[in-house]
Amino acid sequence: MYQALSHFLFTDKEELFQNVLTQVAEQFSRAFKINELKTEVTNRLAMLEKRVELEGMKVVEIEKCRNDIKKLRVEMASRNNSTFLEDTKKLTPRRDVPSYPKMLSCLEHMYHDLGLVKDFNINPITLKRWLLCIHDNYRNNPFHNFRHCFCVTQMMYSMICLCSLQEKFTQVDILILMTAAVCHDLDHPGFNNTYQINARTELAVRYNDISPLENHHCAVAFQIFSQPDCNIFSNFDPEAFKQIRQGTITLILATDMARHGEILDSFKQKVDNFDYTDEEHVTCLKMVLIKCCDISNEVRPMEVAEPWVDCLLEEYFMQV
Protein backbone atom coordinates (compact mmCIF):
# COMPACT_ATOMS: atom_id res chain seq x y z
CA MET A 1 0.00 0.00 0.00
CA TYR A 2 2.79 2.39 0.98
CA GLN A 3 4.78 1.50 -2.16
CA ALA A 4 1.77 2.06 -4.44
CA LEU A 5 1.10 5.45 -2.85
CA SER A 6 4.78 6.46 -3.21
CA HIS A 7 4.77 5.48 -6.91
CA PHE A 8 1.60 7.49 -7.50
CA LEU A 9 3.06 10.60 -5.83
CA PHE A 10 6.37 10.26 -7.75
CA THR A 11 4.55 9.90 -11.09
CA ASP A 12 2.38 12.90 -10.28
CA LYS A 13 5.47 14.99 -9.43
CA GLU A 14 7.18 13.87 -12.63
CA GLU A 15 4.19 14.92 -14.76
CA LEU A 16 4.02 18.23 -12.89
CA PHE A 17 7.75 18.80 -13.47
CA GLN A 18 7.36 17.90 -17.17
CA ASN A 19 4.50 20.40 -17.52
CA VAL A 20 6.61 23.10 -15.90
CA LEU A 21 9.49 22.38 -18.30
CA THR A 22 7.12 22.52 -21.27
CA GLN A 23 5.75 25.86 -20.16
CA VAL A 24 9.26 27.23 -19.60
CA ALA A 25 10.28 26.05 -23.10
CA GLU A 26 7.25 27.78 -24.60
CA GLN A 27 8.07 30.97 -22.75
CA PHE A 28 11.68 30.85 -23.97
CA SER A 29 10.49 30.16 -27.50
CA ARG A 30 8.21 33.20 -27.41
CA ALA A 31 10.87 35.39 -25.81
CA PHE A 32 13.73 34.49 -28.13
CA LYS A 33 11.73 33.50 -31.24
CA ILE A 34 13.53 30.17 -31.49
CA ASN A 35 11.17 28.80 -34.15
CA GLU A 36 11.62 31.87 -36.34
CA LEU A 37 15.38 31.55 -35.85
CA LYS A 38 15.26 27.91 -36.89
CA THR A 39 13.30 28.82 -40.01
CA GLU A 40 15.73 31.60 -40.89
CA VAL A 41 18.76 29.31 -40.39
CA THR A 42 17.12 26.62 -42.54
CA ASN A 43 16.39 29.13 -45.31
CA ARG A 44 19.92 30.51 -45.22
CA LEU A 45 21.37 27.01 -45.40
CA ALA A 46 19.20 26.27 -48.42
CA MET A 47 20.40 29.49 -50.11
CA LEU A 48 24.02 28.65 -49.38
CA GLU A 49 23.59 25.13 -50.75
CA LYS A 50 22.02 26.58 -53.91
CA ARG A 51 24.86 29.08 -54.26
CA VAL A 52 27.46 26.34 -53.81
CA GLU A 53 25.65 24.34 -56.48
CA LEU A 54 25.67 27.30 -58.89
CA GLU A 55 29.32 28.06 -58.19
CA GLY A 56 30.10 24.41 -58.83
CA MET A 57 28.30 24.67 -62.16
CA LYS A 58 30.36 27.75 -63.07
CA VAL A 59 33.58 25.89 -62.28
CA VAL A 60 32.44 22.96 -64.41
CA GLU A 61 31.57 25.27 -67.32
CA ILE A 62 34.89 27.13 -67.10
CA GLU A 63 36.79 23.85 -66.95
CA LYS A 64 34.83 22.59 -69.95
CA CYS A 65 35.79 25.71 -71.93
CA ARG A 66 39.42 25.28 -70.97
CA ASN A 67 39.37 21.65 -72.03
CA ASP A 68 37.77 22.60 -75.36
CA ILE A 69 40.52 25.17 -75.92
CA LYS A 70 43.19 22.58 -75.13
CA LYS A 71 41.62 20.09 -77.54
CA LEU A 72 41.50 22.74 -80.26
CA ARG A 73 45.15 23.60 -79.64
CA VAL A 74 46.14 19.94 -79.91
CA GLU A 75 44.19 19.62 -83.16
CA MET A 76 45.84 22.75 -84.58
CA ALA A 77 49.25 21.49 -83.54
CA SER A 78 48.72 18.14 -85.28
CA ARG A 79 47.78 19.95 -88.48
CA ASN A 80 50.66 22.43 -88.41
CA ASN A 81 53.77 20.96 -86.82
CA SER A 82 54.64 18.42 -84.19
CA THR A 83 56.90 20.73 -82.17
CA PHE A 84 54.13 23.19 -81.29
CA LEU A 85 53.02 21.43 -78.12
CA GLU A 86 56.56 20.87 -76.94
CA ASP A 87 57.25 24.58 -77.28
CA THR A 88 54.08 25.66 -75.50
CA LYS A 89 54.83 23.46 -72.53
CA LYS A 90 57.85 25.66 -71.84
CA LEU A 91 55.81 28.86 -71.88
CA THR A 92 54.92 30.71 -68.72
CA PRO A 93 51.48 32.37 -68.90
CA ARG A 94 51.68 36.14 -68.62
CA ARG A 95 49.79 39.16 -69.90
CA ASP A 96 52.97 40.78 -71.25
CA VAL A 97 51.65 44.19 -70.24
CA PRO A 98 53.83 46.71 -68.34
CA SER A 99 52.92 48.30 -65.02
CA TYR A 100 50.38 51.14 -64.92
CA PRO A 101 52.94 54.01 -64.86
CA LYS A 102 54.76 52.44 -67.83
CA MET A 103 51.48 51.91 -69.69
CA LEU A 104 50.64 55.58 -69.28
CA SER A 105 54.12 56.56 -70.46
CA CYS A 106 53.84 54.25 -73.46
CA LEU A 107 50.47 55.71 -74.47
CA GLU A 108 51.90 59.19 -74.12
CA HIS A 109 54.86 58.18 -76.31
CA MET A 110 52.50 56.85 -79.01
CA TYR A 111 50.80 60.25 -79.36
CA HIS A 112 54.20 61.97 -79.59
CA ASP A 113 55.72 59.39 -81.94
CA LEU A 114 52.81 59.59 -84.41
CA GLY A 115 53.24 63.38 -84.54
CA LEU A 116 49.80 64.03 -83.06
CA VAL A 117 51.05 66.24 -80.21
CA LYS A 118 53.10 68.41 -82.56
CA ASP A 119 50.67 68.54 -85.50
CA PHE A 120 47.63 69.45 -83.39
CA ASN A 121 49.46 71.56 -80.80
CA ILE A 122 48.31 69.31 -77.93
CA ASN A 123 49.54 70.53 -74.55
CA PRO A 124 51.84 67.74 -73.24
CA ILE A 125 50.71 68.36 -69.65
CA THR A 126 47.07 68.14 -70.72
CA LEU A 127 47.87 64.87 -72.48
CA LYS A 128 49.30 63.48 -69.23
CA ARG A 129 46.26 64.62 -67.23
CA TRP A 130 43.88 63.17 -69.83
CA LEU A 131 45.59 59.76 -69.76
CA LEU A 132 45.52 59.71 -65.94
CA CYS A 133 41.80 60.53 -66.02
CA ILE A 134 41.23 57.79 -68.60
CA HIS A 135 43.04 55.33 -66.32
CA ASP A 136 40.89 56.33 -63.34
CA ASN A 137 37.69 55.80 -65.33
CA TYR A 138 38.37 52.16 -66.21
CA ARG A 139 36.99 49.75 -63.63
CA ASN A 140 38.90 46.87 -62.08
CA ASN A 141 37.15 44.14 -64.11
CA PRO A 142 38.84 40.81 -64.88
CA PHE A 143 38.92 41.62 -68.63
CA HIS A 144 37.49 45.04 -69.53
CA ASN A 145 40.01 47.07 -67.58
CA PHE A 146 42.80 49.59 -68.29
CA ARG A 147 45.18 46.80 -69.33
CA HIS A 148 42.74 45.84 -72.07
CA CYS A 149 42.53 49.49 -73.11
CA PHE A 150 46.33 49.59 -73.36
CA CYS A 151 46.51 46.36 -75.39
CA VAL A 152 43.91 47.58 -77.89
CA THR A 153 45.62 50.96 -78.29
CA GLN A 154 49.06 49.36 -78.59
CA MET A 155 47.75 47.12 -81.37
CA MET A 156 46.24 50.14 -83.14
CA TYR A 157 49.58 51.97 -82.89
CA SER A 158 51.37 48.90 -84.27
CA MET A 159 48.99 48.57 -87.21
CA ILE A 160 49.36 52.27 -88.04
CA CYS A 161 53.16 51.95 -88.04
CA LEU A 162 53.59 48.50 -89.63
CA CYS A 163 50.97 49.10 -92.34
CA SER A 164 52.18 52.66 -93.05
CA LEU A 165 48.64 53.95 -92.55
CA GLN A 166 49.89 57.52 -92.19
CA GLU A 167 50.61 57.42 -95.93
CA LYS A 168 46.94 56.64 -96.62
CA PHE A 169 45.04 58.37 -93.79
CA THR A 170 45.00 62.00 -92.72
CA GLN A 171 46.46 62.90 -89.32
CA VAL A 172 42.90 63.63 -88.15
CA ASP A 173 42.00 60.02 -89.01
CA ILE A 174 45.04 58.78 -87.07
CA LEU A 175 44.03 60.92 -84.07
CA ILE A 176 40.50 59.51 -84.21
CA LEU A 177 41.77 55.92 -84.44
CA MET A 178 44.08 56.29 -81.44
CA THR A 179 41.61 58.23 -79.28
CA ALA A 180 38.75 55.82 -79.99
CA ALA A 181 41.01 52.90 -79.01
CA VAL A 182 41.93 54.58 -75.71
CA CYS A 183 38.30 55.41 -74.87
CA HIS A 184 36.48 52.39 -76.34
CA ASP A 185 35.61 50.63 -73.03
CA LEU A 186 35.53 53.50 -70.52
CA ASP A 187 33.65 52.70 -67.30
CA HIS A 188 32.74 49.20 -68.53
CA PRO A 189 30.73 47.61 -65.68
CA GLY A 190 31.79 44.04 -66.51
CA PHE A 191 28.35 42.98 -67.76
CA ASN A 192 27.70 42.78 -71.50
CA ASN A 193 24.92 44.32 -73.58
CA THR A 194 22.78 41.18 -73.52
CA TYR A 195 22.84 41.24 -69.72
CA GLN A 196 22.08 44.98 -69.66
CA ILE A 197 19.06 44.57 -71.93
CA ASN A 198 17.67 41.43 -70.26
CA ALA A 199 18.11 42.91 -66.77
CA ARG A 200 16.61 46.23 -67.92
CA THR A 201 19.45 48.13 -66.33
CA GLU A 202 19.62 51.90 -66.12
CA LEU A 203 22.01 51.95 -69.12
CA ALA A 204 19.69 49.81 -71.25
CA VAL A 205 16.71 52.02 -70.40
CA ARG A 206 18.68 55.22 -71.06
CA TYR A 207 19.85 54.10 -74.51
CA ASN A 208 16.68 52.20 -75.51
CA ASP A 209 18.51 48.84 -75.74
CA ILE A 210 20.67 50.19 -78.60
CA SER A 211 24.36 49.47 -77.88
CA PRO A 212 23.95 50.64 -74.24
CA LEU A 213 27.57 49.96 -73.24
CA GLU A 214 29.15 51.55 -76.31
CA ASN A 215 26.93 54.63 -75.98
CA HIS A 216 27.98 54.86 -72.34
CA HIS A 217 31.70 54.62 -73.24
CA CYS A 218 31.23 57.53 -75.67
CA ALA A 219 29.38 59.61 -73.09
CA VAL A 220 32.07 59.10 -70.44
CA ALA A 221 34.82 59.90 -72.97
CA PHE A 222 33.32 63.27 -73.84
CA GLN A 223 32.48 64.05 -70.23
CA ILE A 224 36.24 63.78 -69.64
CA PHE A 225 36.97 66.01 -72.66
CA SER A 226 34.55 68.58 -71.23
CA GLN A 227 37.00 69.14 -68.36
CA PRO A 228 39.44 71.91 -69.42
CA ASP A 229 42.41 70.22 -67.70
CA CYS A 230 41.81 67.02 -69.71
CA ASN A 231 40.71 68.42 -73.07
CA ILE A 232 43.44 67.50 -75.55
CA PHE A 233 41.24 69.02 -78.28
CA SER A 234 41.12 72.50 -76.73
CA ASN A 235 43.03 74.06 -79.66
CA PHE A 236 40.62 72.73 -82.30
CA ASP A 237 38.02 75.01 -83.83
CA PRO A 238 34.35 73.94 -83.37
CA GLU A 239 34.08 72.39 -86.84
CA ALA A 240 37.26 70.32 -86.42
CA PHE A 241 36.17 69.19 -82.96
CA LYS A 242 32.78 68.18 -84.36
CA GLN A 243 34.55 66.01 -86.96
CA ILE A 244 36.72 64.32 -84.32
CA ARG A 245 33.78 63.81 -81.97
CA GLN A 246 31.65 62.19 -84.68
CA GLY A 247 34.53 60.02 -85.89
CA THR A 248 35.37 58.82 -82.37
CA ILE A 249 31.72 58.01 -81.60
CA THR A 250 31.37 56.09 -84.88
CA LEU A 251 34.39 53.90 -84.07
CA ILE A 252 33.46 53.19 -80.45
CA LEU A 253 29.90 52.22 -81.49
CA ALA A 254 31.45 49.87 -84.07
CA THR A 255 32.92 47.75 -81.26
CA ASP A 256 29.45 46.40 -80.42
CA MET A 257 29.69 42.77 -81.57
CA ALA A 258 25.97 42.82 -82.37
CA ARG A 259 26.95 44.91 -85.42
CA HIS A 260 29.75 42.57 -86.51
CA GLY A 261 27.93 41.04 -89.48
CA GLU A 262 26.64 44.40 -90.71
CA ILE A 263 30.10 46.04 -90.64
CA LEU A 264 31.86 43.04 -92.18
CA ASP A 265 29.35 42.78 -95.05
CA SER A 266 29.73 46.49 -95.75
CA PHE A 267 33.53 46.19 -95.84
CA LYS A 268 33.43 43.17 -98.17
CA GLN A 269 31.37 45.16 -100.66
CA LYS A 270 34.01 47.91 -100.74
CA VAL A 271 37.30 46.04 -100.43
CA ASP A 272 37.70 44.99 -104.09
CA ASN A 273 37.37 48.58 -105.32
CA PHE A 274 38.58 50.38 -102.22
CA ASP A 275 39.05 54.12 -102.63
CA TYR A 276 41.00 56.12 -100.02
CA THR A 277 39.45 59.33 -101.36
CA ASP A 278 35.96 58.03 -100.54
CA GLU A 279 35.04 59.09 -96.99
CA GLU A 280 32.56 56.23 -96.62
CA HIS A 281 35.22 53.68 -97.60
CA VAL A 282 37.76 55.17 -95.18
CA THR A 283 35.23 55.21 -92.31
CA CYS A 284 34.37 51.57 -92.95
CA LEU A 285 38.07 50.62 -92.89
CA LYS A 286 38.58 52.50 -89.61
CA MET A 287 35.65 50.59 -88.11
CA VAL A 288 37.22 47.29 -89.16
CA LEU A 289 40.59 48.38 -87.75
CA ILE A 290 39.23 49.12 -84.25
CA LYS A 291 37.25 45.86 -84.31
CA CYS A 292 40.44 43.95 -85.15
CA CYS A 293 42.33 45.69 -82.35
CA ASP A 294 39.54 45.01 -79.85
CA ILE A 295 39.87 41.23 -80.33
CA SER A 296 43.60 41.19 -81.09
CA ASN A 297 44.60 39.12 -78.05
CA GLU A 298 44.06 35.99 -80.13
CA VAL A 299 46.87 36.87 -82.56
CA ARG A 300 49.41 37.48 -79.83
CA PRO A 301 51.82 34.77 -78.60
CA MET A 302 50.11 31.95 -76.73
CA GLU A 303 51.66 32.85 -73.37
CA VAL A 304 50.15 36.34 -73.73
CA ALA A 305 46.78 35.36 -75.20
CA GLU A 306 45.87 32.45 -72.92
CA PRO A 307 45.66 34.34 -69.59
CA TRP A 308 43.35 36.86 -71.28
CA VAL A 309 41.01 33.98 -72.21
CA ASP A 310 40.81 33.06 -68.53
CA CYS A 311 40.05 36.69 -67.65
CA LEU A 312 37.28 36.84 -70.24
CA LEU A 313 35.75 33.60 -68.98
CA GLU A 314 35.93 34.83 -65.39
CA GLU A 315 34.11 38.03 -66.31
CA TYR A 316 31.55 36.19 -68.42
CA PHE A 317 30.62 33.74 -65.65
CA MET A 318 30.18 36.61 -63.18
CA GLN A 319 26.99 37.34 -65.12
CA VAL A 320 25.46 33.91 -64.56
Tab-separated table of N, CA and C in Angstrom, residues 129-192:
chain	number	residue	atom	x	y	z
A	129	ARG	N	47.439	64.577	-68.102
A	129	ARG	CA	46.260	64.615	-67.228
A	129	ARG	C	45.118	63.793	-67.834
A	130	TRP	N	44.945	63.915	-69.141
A	130	TRP	CA	43.879	63.172	-69.829
A	130	TRP	C	44.082	61.666	-69.672
A	131	LEU	N	45.314	61.193	-69.876
A	131	LEU	CA	45.586	59.762	-69.761
A	131	LEU	C	45.375	59.269	-68.329
A	132	LEU	N	45.755	60.071	-67.350
A	132	LEU	CA	45.518	59.709	-65.943
A	132	LEU	C	44.017	59.614	-65.659
A	133	CYS	N	43.256	60.548	-66.212
A	133	CYS	CA	41.803	60.532	-66.016
A	133	CYS	C	41.177	59.330	-66.716
A	134	ILE	N	41.688	58.990	-67.888
A	134	ILE	CA	41.231	57.791	-68.598
A	134	ILE	C	41.473	56.556	-67.729
A	135	HIS	N	42.687	56.464	-67.188
A	135	HIS	CA	43.037	55.328	-66.323
A	135	HIS	C	42.071	55.214	-65.148
A	136	ASP	N	41.761	56.336	-64.528
A	136	ASP	CA	40.895	56.332	-63.344
A	136	ASP	C	39.452	55.976	-63.670
A	137	ASN	N	39.072	56.079	-64.942
A	137	ASN	CA	37.690	55.797	-65.328
A	137	ASN	C	37.509	54.426	-65.974
A	138	TYR	N	38.544	53.578	-65.884
A	138	TYR	CA	38.373	52.165	-66.211
A	138	TYR	C	38.210	51.400	-64.905
A	139	ARG	N	37.242	50.522	-64.851
A	139	ARG	CA	36.991	49.749	-63.628
A	139	ARG	C	37.938	48.563	-63.535
A	140	ASN	N	38.002	47.992	-62.329
A	140	ASN	CA	38.895	46.867	-62.076
A	140	ASN	C	38.197	45.542	-62.406
A	141	ASN	N	37.771	45.384	-63.660
A	141	ASN	CA	37.147	44.140	-64.115
A	141	ASN	C	38.225	43.113	-64.460
A	142	PRO	N	37.851	41.821	-64.484
A	142	PRO	CA	38.837	40.809	-64.883
A	142	PRO	C	39.372	41.030	-66.301
A	143	PHE	N	38.511	41.464	-67.228
A	143	PHE	CA	38.922	41.621	-68.632
A	143	PHE	C	38.849	43.075	-69.102
A	144	HIS	N	37.678	43.683	-68.998
A	144	HIS	CA	37.488	45.035	-69.529
A	144	HIS	C	38.030	46.066	-68.542
A	145	ASN	N	39.342	46.176	-68.502
A	145	ASN	CA	40.013	47.075	-67.582
A	145	ASN	C	41.035	47.927	-68.342
A	146	PHE	N	41.847	48.692	-67.621
A	146	PHE	CA	42.798	49.585	-68.293
A	146	PHE	C	43.868	48.811	-69.050
A	147	ARG	N	44.208	47.625	-68.596
A	147	ARG	CA	45.181	46.804	-69.327
A	147	ARG	C	44.638	46.459	-70.713
A	148	HIS	N	43.356	46.131	-70.776
A	148	HIS	CA	42.736	45.839	-72.071
A	148	HIS	C	42.769	47.085	-72.956
A	149	CYS	N	42.459	48.231	-72.374
A	149	CYS	CA	42.533	49.495	-73.108
A	149	CYS	C	43.926	49.688	-73.700
A	150	PHE	N	44.950	49.428	-72.888
A	150	PHE	CA	46.330	49.586	-73.359
A	150	PHE	C	46.633	48.623	-74.505
A	151	CYS	N	46.230	47.373	-74.360
A	151	CYS	CA	46.510	46.364	-75.393
A	151	CYS	C	45.860	46.733	-76.728
A	152	VAL	N	44.628	47.199	-76.674
A	152	VAL	CA	43.911	47.578	-77.895
A	152	VAL	C	44.591	48.775	-78.556
A	153	THR	N	44.974	49.767	-77.743
A	153	THR	CA	45.624	50.962	-78.288
A	153	THR	C	47.006	50.636	-78.827
A	154	GLN	N	47.727	49.761	-78.127
A	154	GLN	CA	49.064	49.362	-78.594
A	154	GLN	C	48.973	48.636	-79.931
A	155	MET	N	47.934	47.814	-80.103
A	155	MET	CA	47.746	47.124	-81.373
A	155	MET	C	47.390	48.123	-82.482
A	156	MET	N	46.580	49.114	-82.163
A	156	MET	CA	46.236	50.143	-83.142
A	156	MET	C	47.491	50.904	-83.570
A	157	TYR	N	48.316	51.283	-82.614
A	157	TYR	CA	49.582	51.975	-82.892
A	157	TYR	C	50.469	51.116	-83.790
A	158	SER	N	50.534	49.822	-83.484
A	158	SER	CA	51.373	48.902	-84.270
A	158	SER	C	50.874	48.782	-85.704
A	159	MET	N	49.560	48.692	-85.868
A	159	MET	CA	48.989	48.573	-87.212
A	159	MET	C	49.211	49.846	-88.019
A	160	ILE	N	49.101	50.996	-87.356
A	160	ILE	CA	49.356	52.273	-88.044
A	160	ILE	C	50.796	52.322	-88.538
A	161	CYS	N	51.734	51.895	-87.686
A	161	CYS	CA	53.157	51.949	-88.042
A	161	CYS	C	53.542	50.864	-89.060
A	162	LEU	N	53.168	49.618	-88.779
A	162	LEU	CA	53.589	48.499	-89.628
A	162	LEU	C	52.914	48.510	-90.990
A	163	CYS	N	51.702	49.041	-91.068
A	163	CYS	CA	50.971	49.095	-92.341
A	163	CYS	C	51.097	50.446	-93.036
A	164	SER	N	51.955	51.323	-92.470
A	164	SER	CA	52.182	52.661	-93.049
A	164	SER	C	50.864	53.387	-93.317
A	165	LEU	N	49.955	53.345	-92.358
A	165	LEU	CA	48.640	53.947	-92.550
A	165	LEU	C	48.701	55.467	-92.638
A	166	GLN	N	49.782	56.066	-92.107
A	166	GLN	CA	49.892	57.523	-92.187
A	166	GLN	C	50.093	58.009	-93.621
A	167	GLU	N	50.485	57.078	-94.512
A	167	GLU	CA	50.610	57.419	-95.928
A	167	GLU	C	49.247	57.430	-96.613
A	168	LYS	N	48.272	56.761	-96.012
A	168	LYS	CA	46.944	56.639	-96.616
A	168	LYS	C	45.895	57.513	-95.913
A	169	PHE	N	46.015	57.627	-94.585
A	169	PHE	CA	45.043	58.369	-93.792
A	169	PHE	C	45.554	59.774	-93.495
A	170	THR	N	44.622	60.671	-93.213
A	170	THR	CA	45.003	61.998	-92.725
A	170	THR	C	45.395	61.882	-91.253
A	171	GLN	N	46.089	62.898	-90.737
A	171	GLN	CA	46.460	62.903	-89.323
A	171	GLN	C	45.217	62.975	-88.433
A	172	VAL	N	44.157	63.595	-88.920
A	172	VAL	CA	42.899	63.631	-88.150
A	172	VAL	C	42.364	62.212	-88.003
A	173	ASP	N	42.441	61.419	-89.078
A	173	ASP	CA	41.998	60.025	-89.012
A	173	ASP	C	42.837	59.236	-88.004
A	174	ILE	N	44.141	59.476	-88.014
A	174	ILE	CA	45.041	58.782	-87.070
A	174	ILE	C	44.690	59.167	-85.637
A	175	LEU	N	44.420	60.457	-85.413
A	175	LEU	CA	44.033	60.925	-84.074
A	175	LEU	C	42.733	60.268	-83.628
A	176	ILE	N	41.773	60.148	-84.525
A	176	ILE	CA	40.499	59.509	-84.208
A	176	ILE	C	40.694	58.035	-83.882
A	177	LEU	N	41.504	57.348	-84.682
A	177	LEU	CA	41.770	55.916	-84.443
A	177	LEU	C	42.378	55.694	-83.061
A	178	MET	N	43.394	56.463	-82.717
A	178	MET	CA	44.081	56.287	-81.438
A	178	MET	C	43.170	56.658	-80.264
A	179	THR	N	42.459	57.770	-80.384
A	179	THR	CA	41.613	58.234	-79.281
A	179	THR	C	40.435	57.295	-79.054
A	180	ALA	N	39.858	56.773	-80.131
A	180	ALA	CA	38.755	55.818	-79.995
A	180	ALA	C	39.237	54.541	-79.313
A	181	ALA	N	40.457	54.112	-79.644
A	181	ALA	CA	41.011	52.905	-79.013
A	181	ALA	C	41.202	53.110	-77.516
A	182	VAL	N	41.716	54.274	-77.138
A	182	VAL	CA	41.935	54.583	-75.714
A	182	VAL	C	40.607	54.604	-74.948
A	183	CYS	N	39.567	55.159	-75.576
A	183	CYS	CA	38.301	55.411	-74.870
A	183	CYS	C	37.259	54.313	-75.046
A	184	HIS	N	37.544	53.276	-75.828
A	184	HIS	CA	36.482	52.395	-76.342
A	184	HIS	C	35.736	51.594	-75.274
A	185	ASP	N	36.304	51.395	-74.073
A	185	ASP	CA	35.610	50.629	-73.026
A	185	ASP	C	35.541	51.388	-71.698
A	186	LEU	N	35.546	52.689	-71.746
A	186	LEU	CA	35.527	53.502	-70.521
A	186	LEU	C	34.344	53.154	-69.613
A	187	ASP	N	34.651	52.978	-68.336
A	187	ASP	CA	33.647	52.699	-67.301
A	187	ASP	C	32.816	51.459	-67.623
A	188	HIS	N	33.442	50.468	-68.253
A	188	HIS	CA	32.738	49.198	-68.533
A	188	HIS	C	32.398	48.525	-67.206
A	189	PRO	N	31.125	48.176	-66.983
A	189	PRO	CA	30.730	47.612	-65.682
A	189	PRO	C	31.030	46.125	-65.532
A	190	GLY	N	31.497	45.469	-66.596
A	190	GLY	CA	31.792	44.043	-66.511
A	190	GLY	C	30.634	43.147	-66.907
A	191	PHE	N	29.518	43.742	-67.322
A	191	PHE	CA	28.345	42.979	-67.761
A	191	PHE	C	27.988	43.416	-69.180
A	192	ASN	N	27.845	42.445	-70.085
A	192	ASN	CA	27.704	42.780	-71.501
A	192	ASN	C	26.324	43.341	-71.856
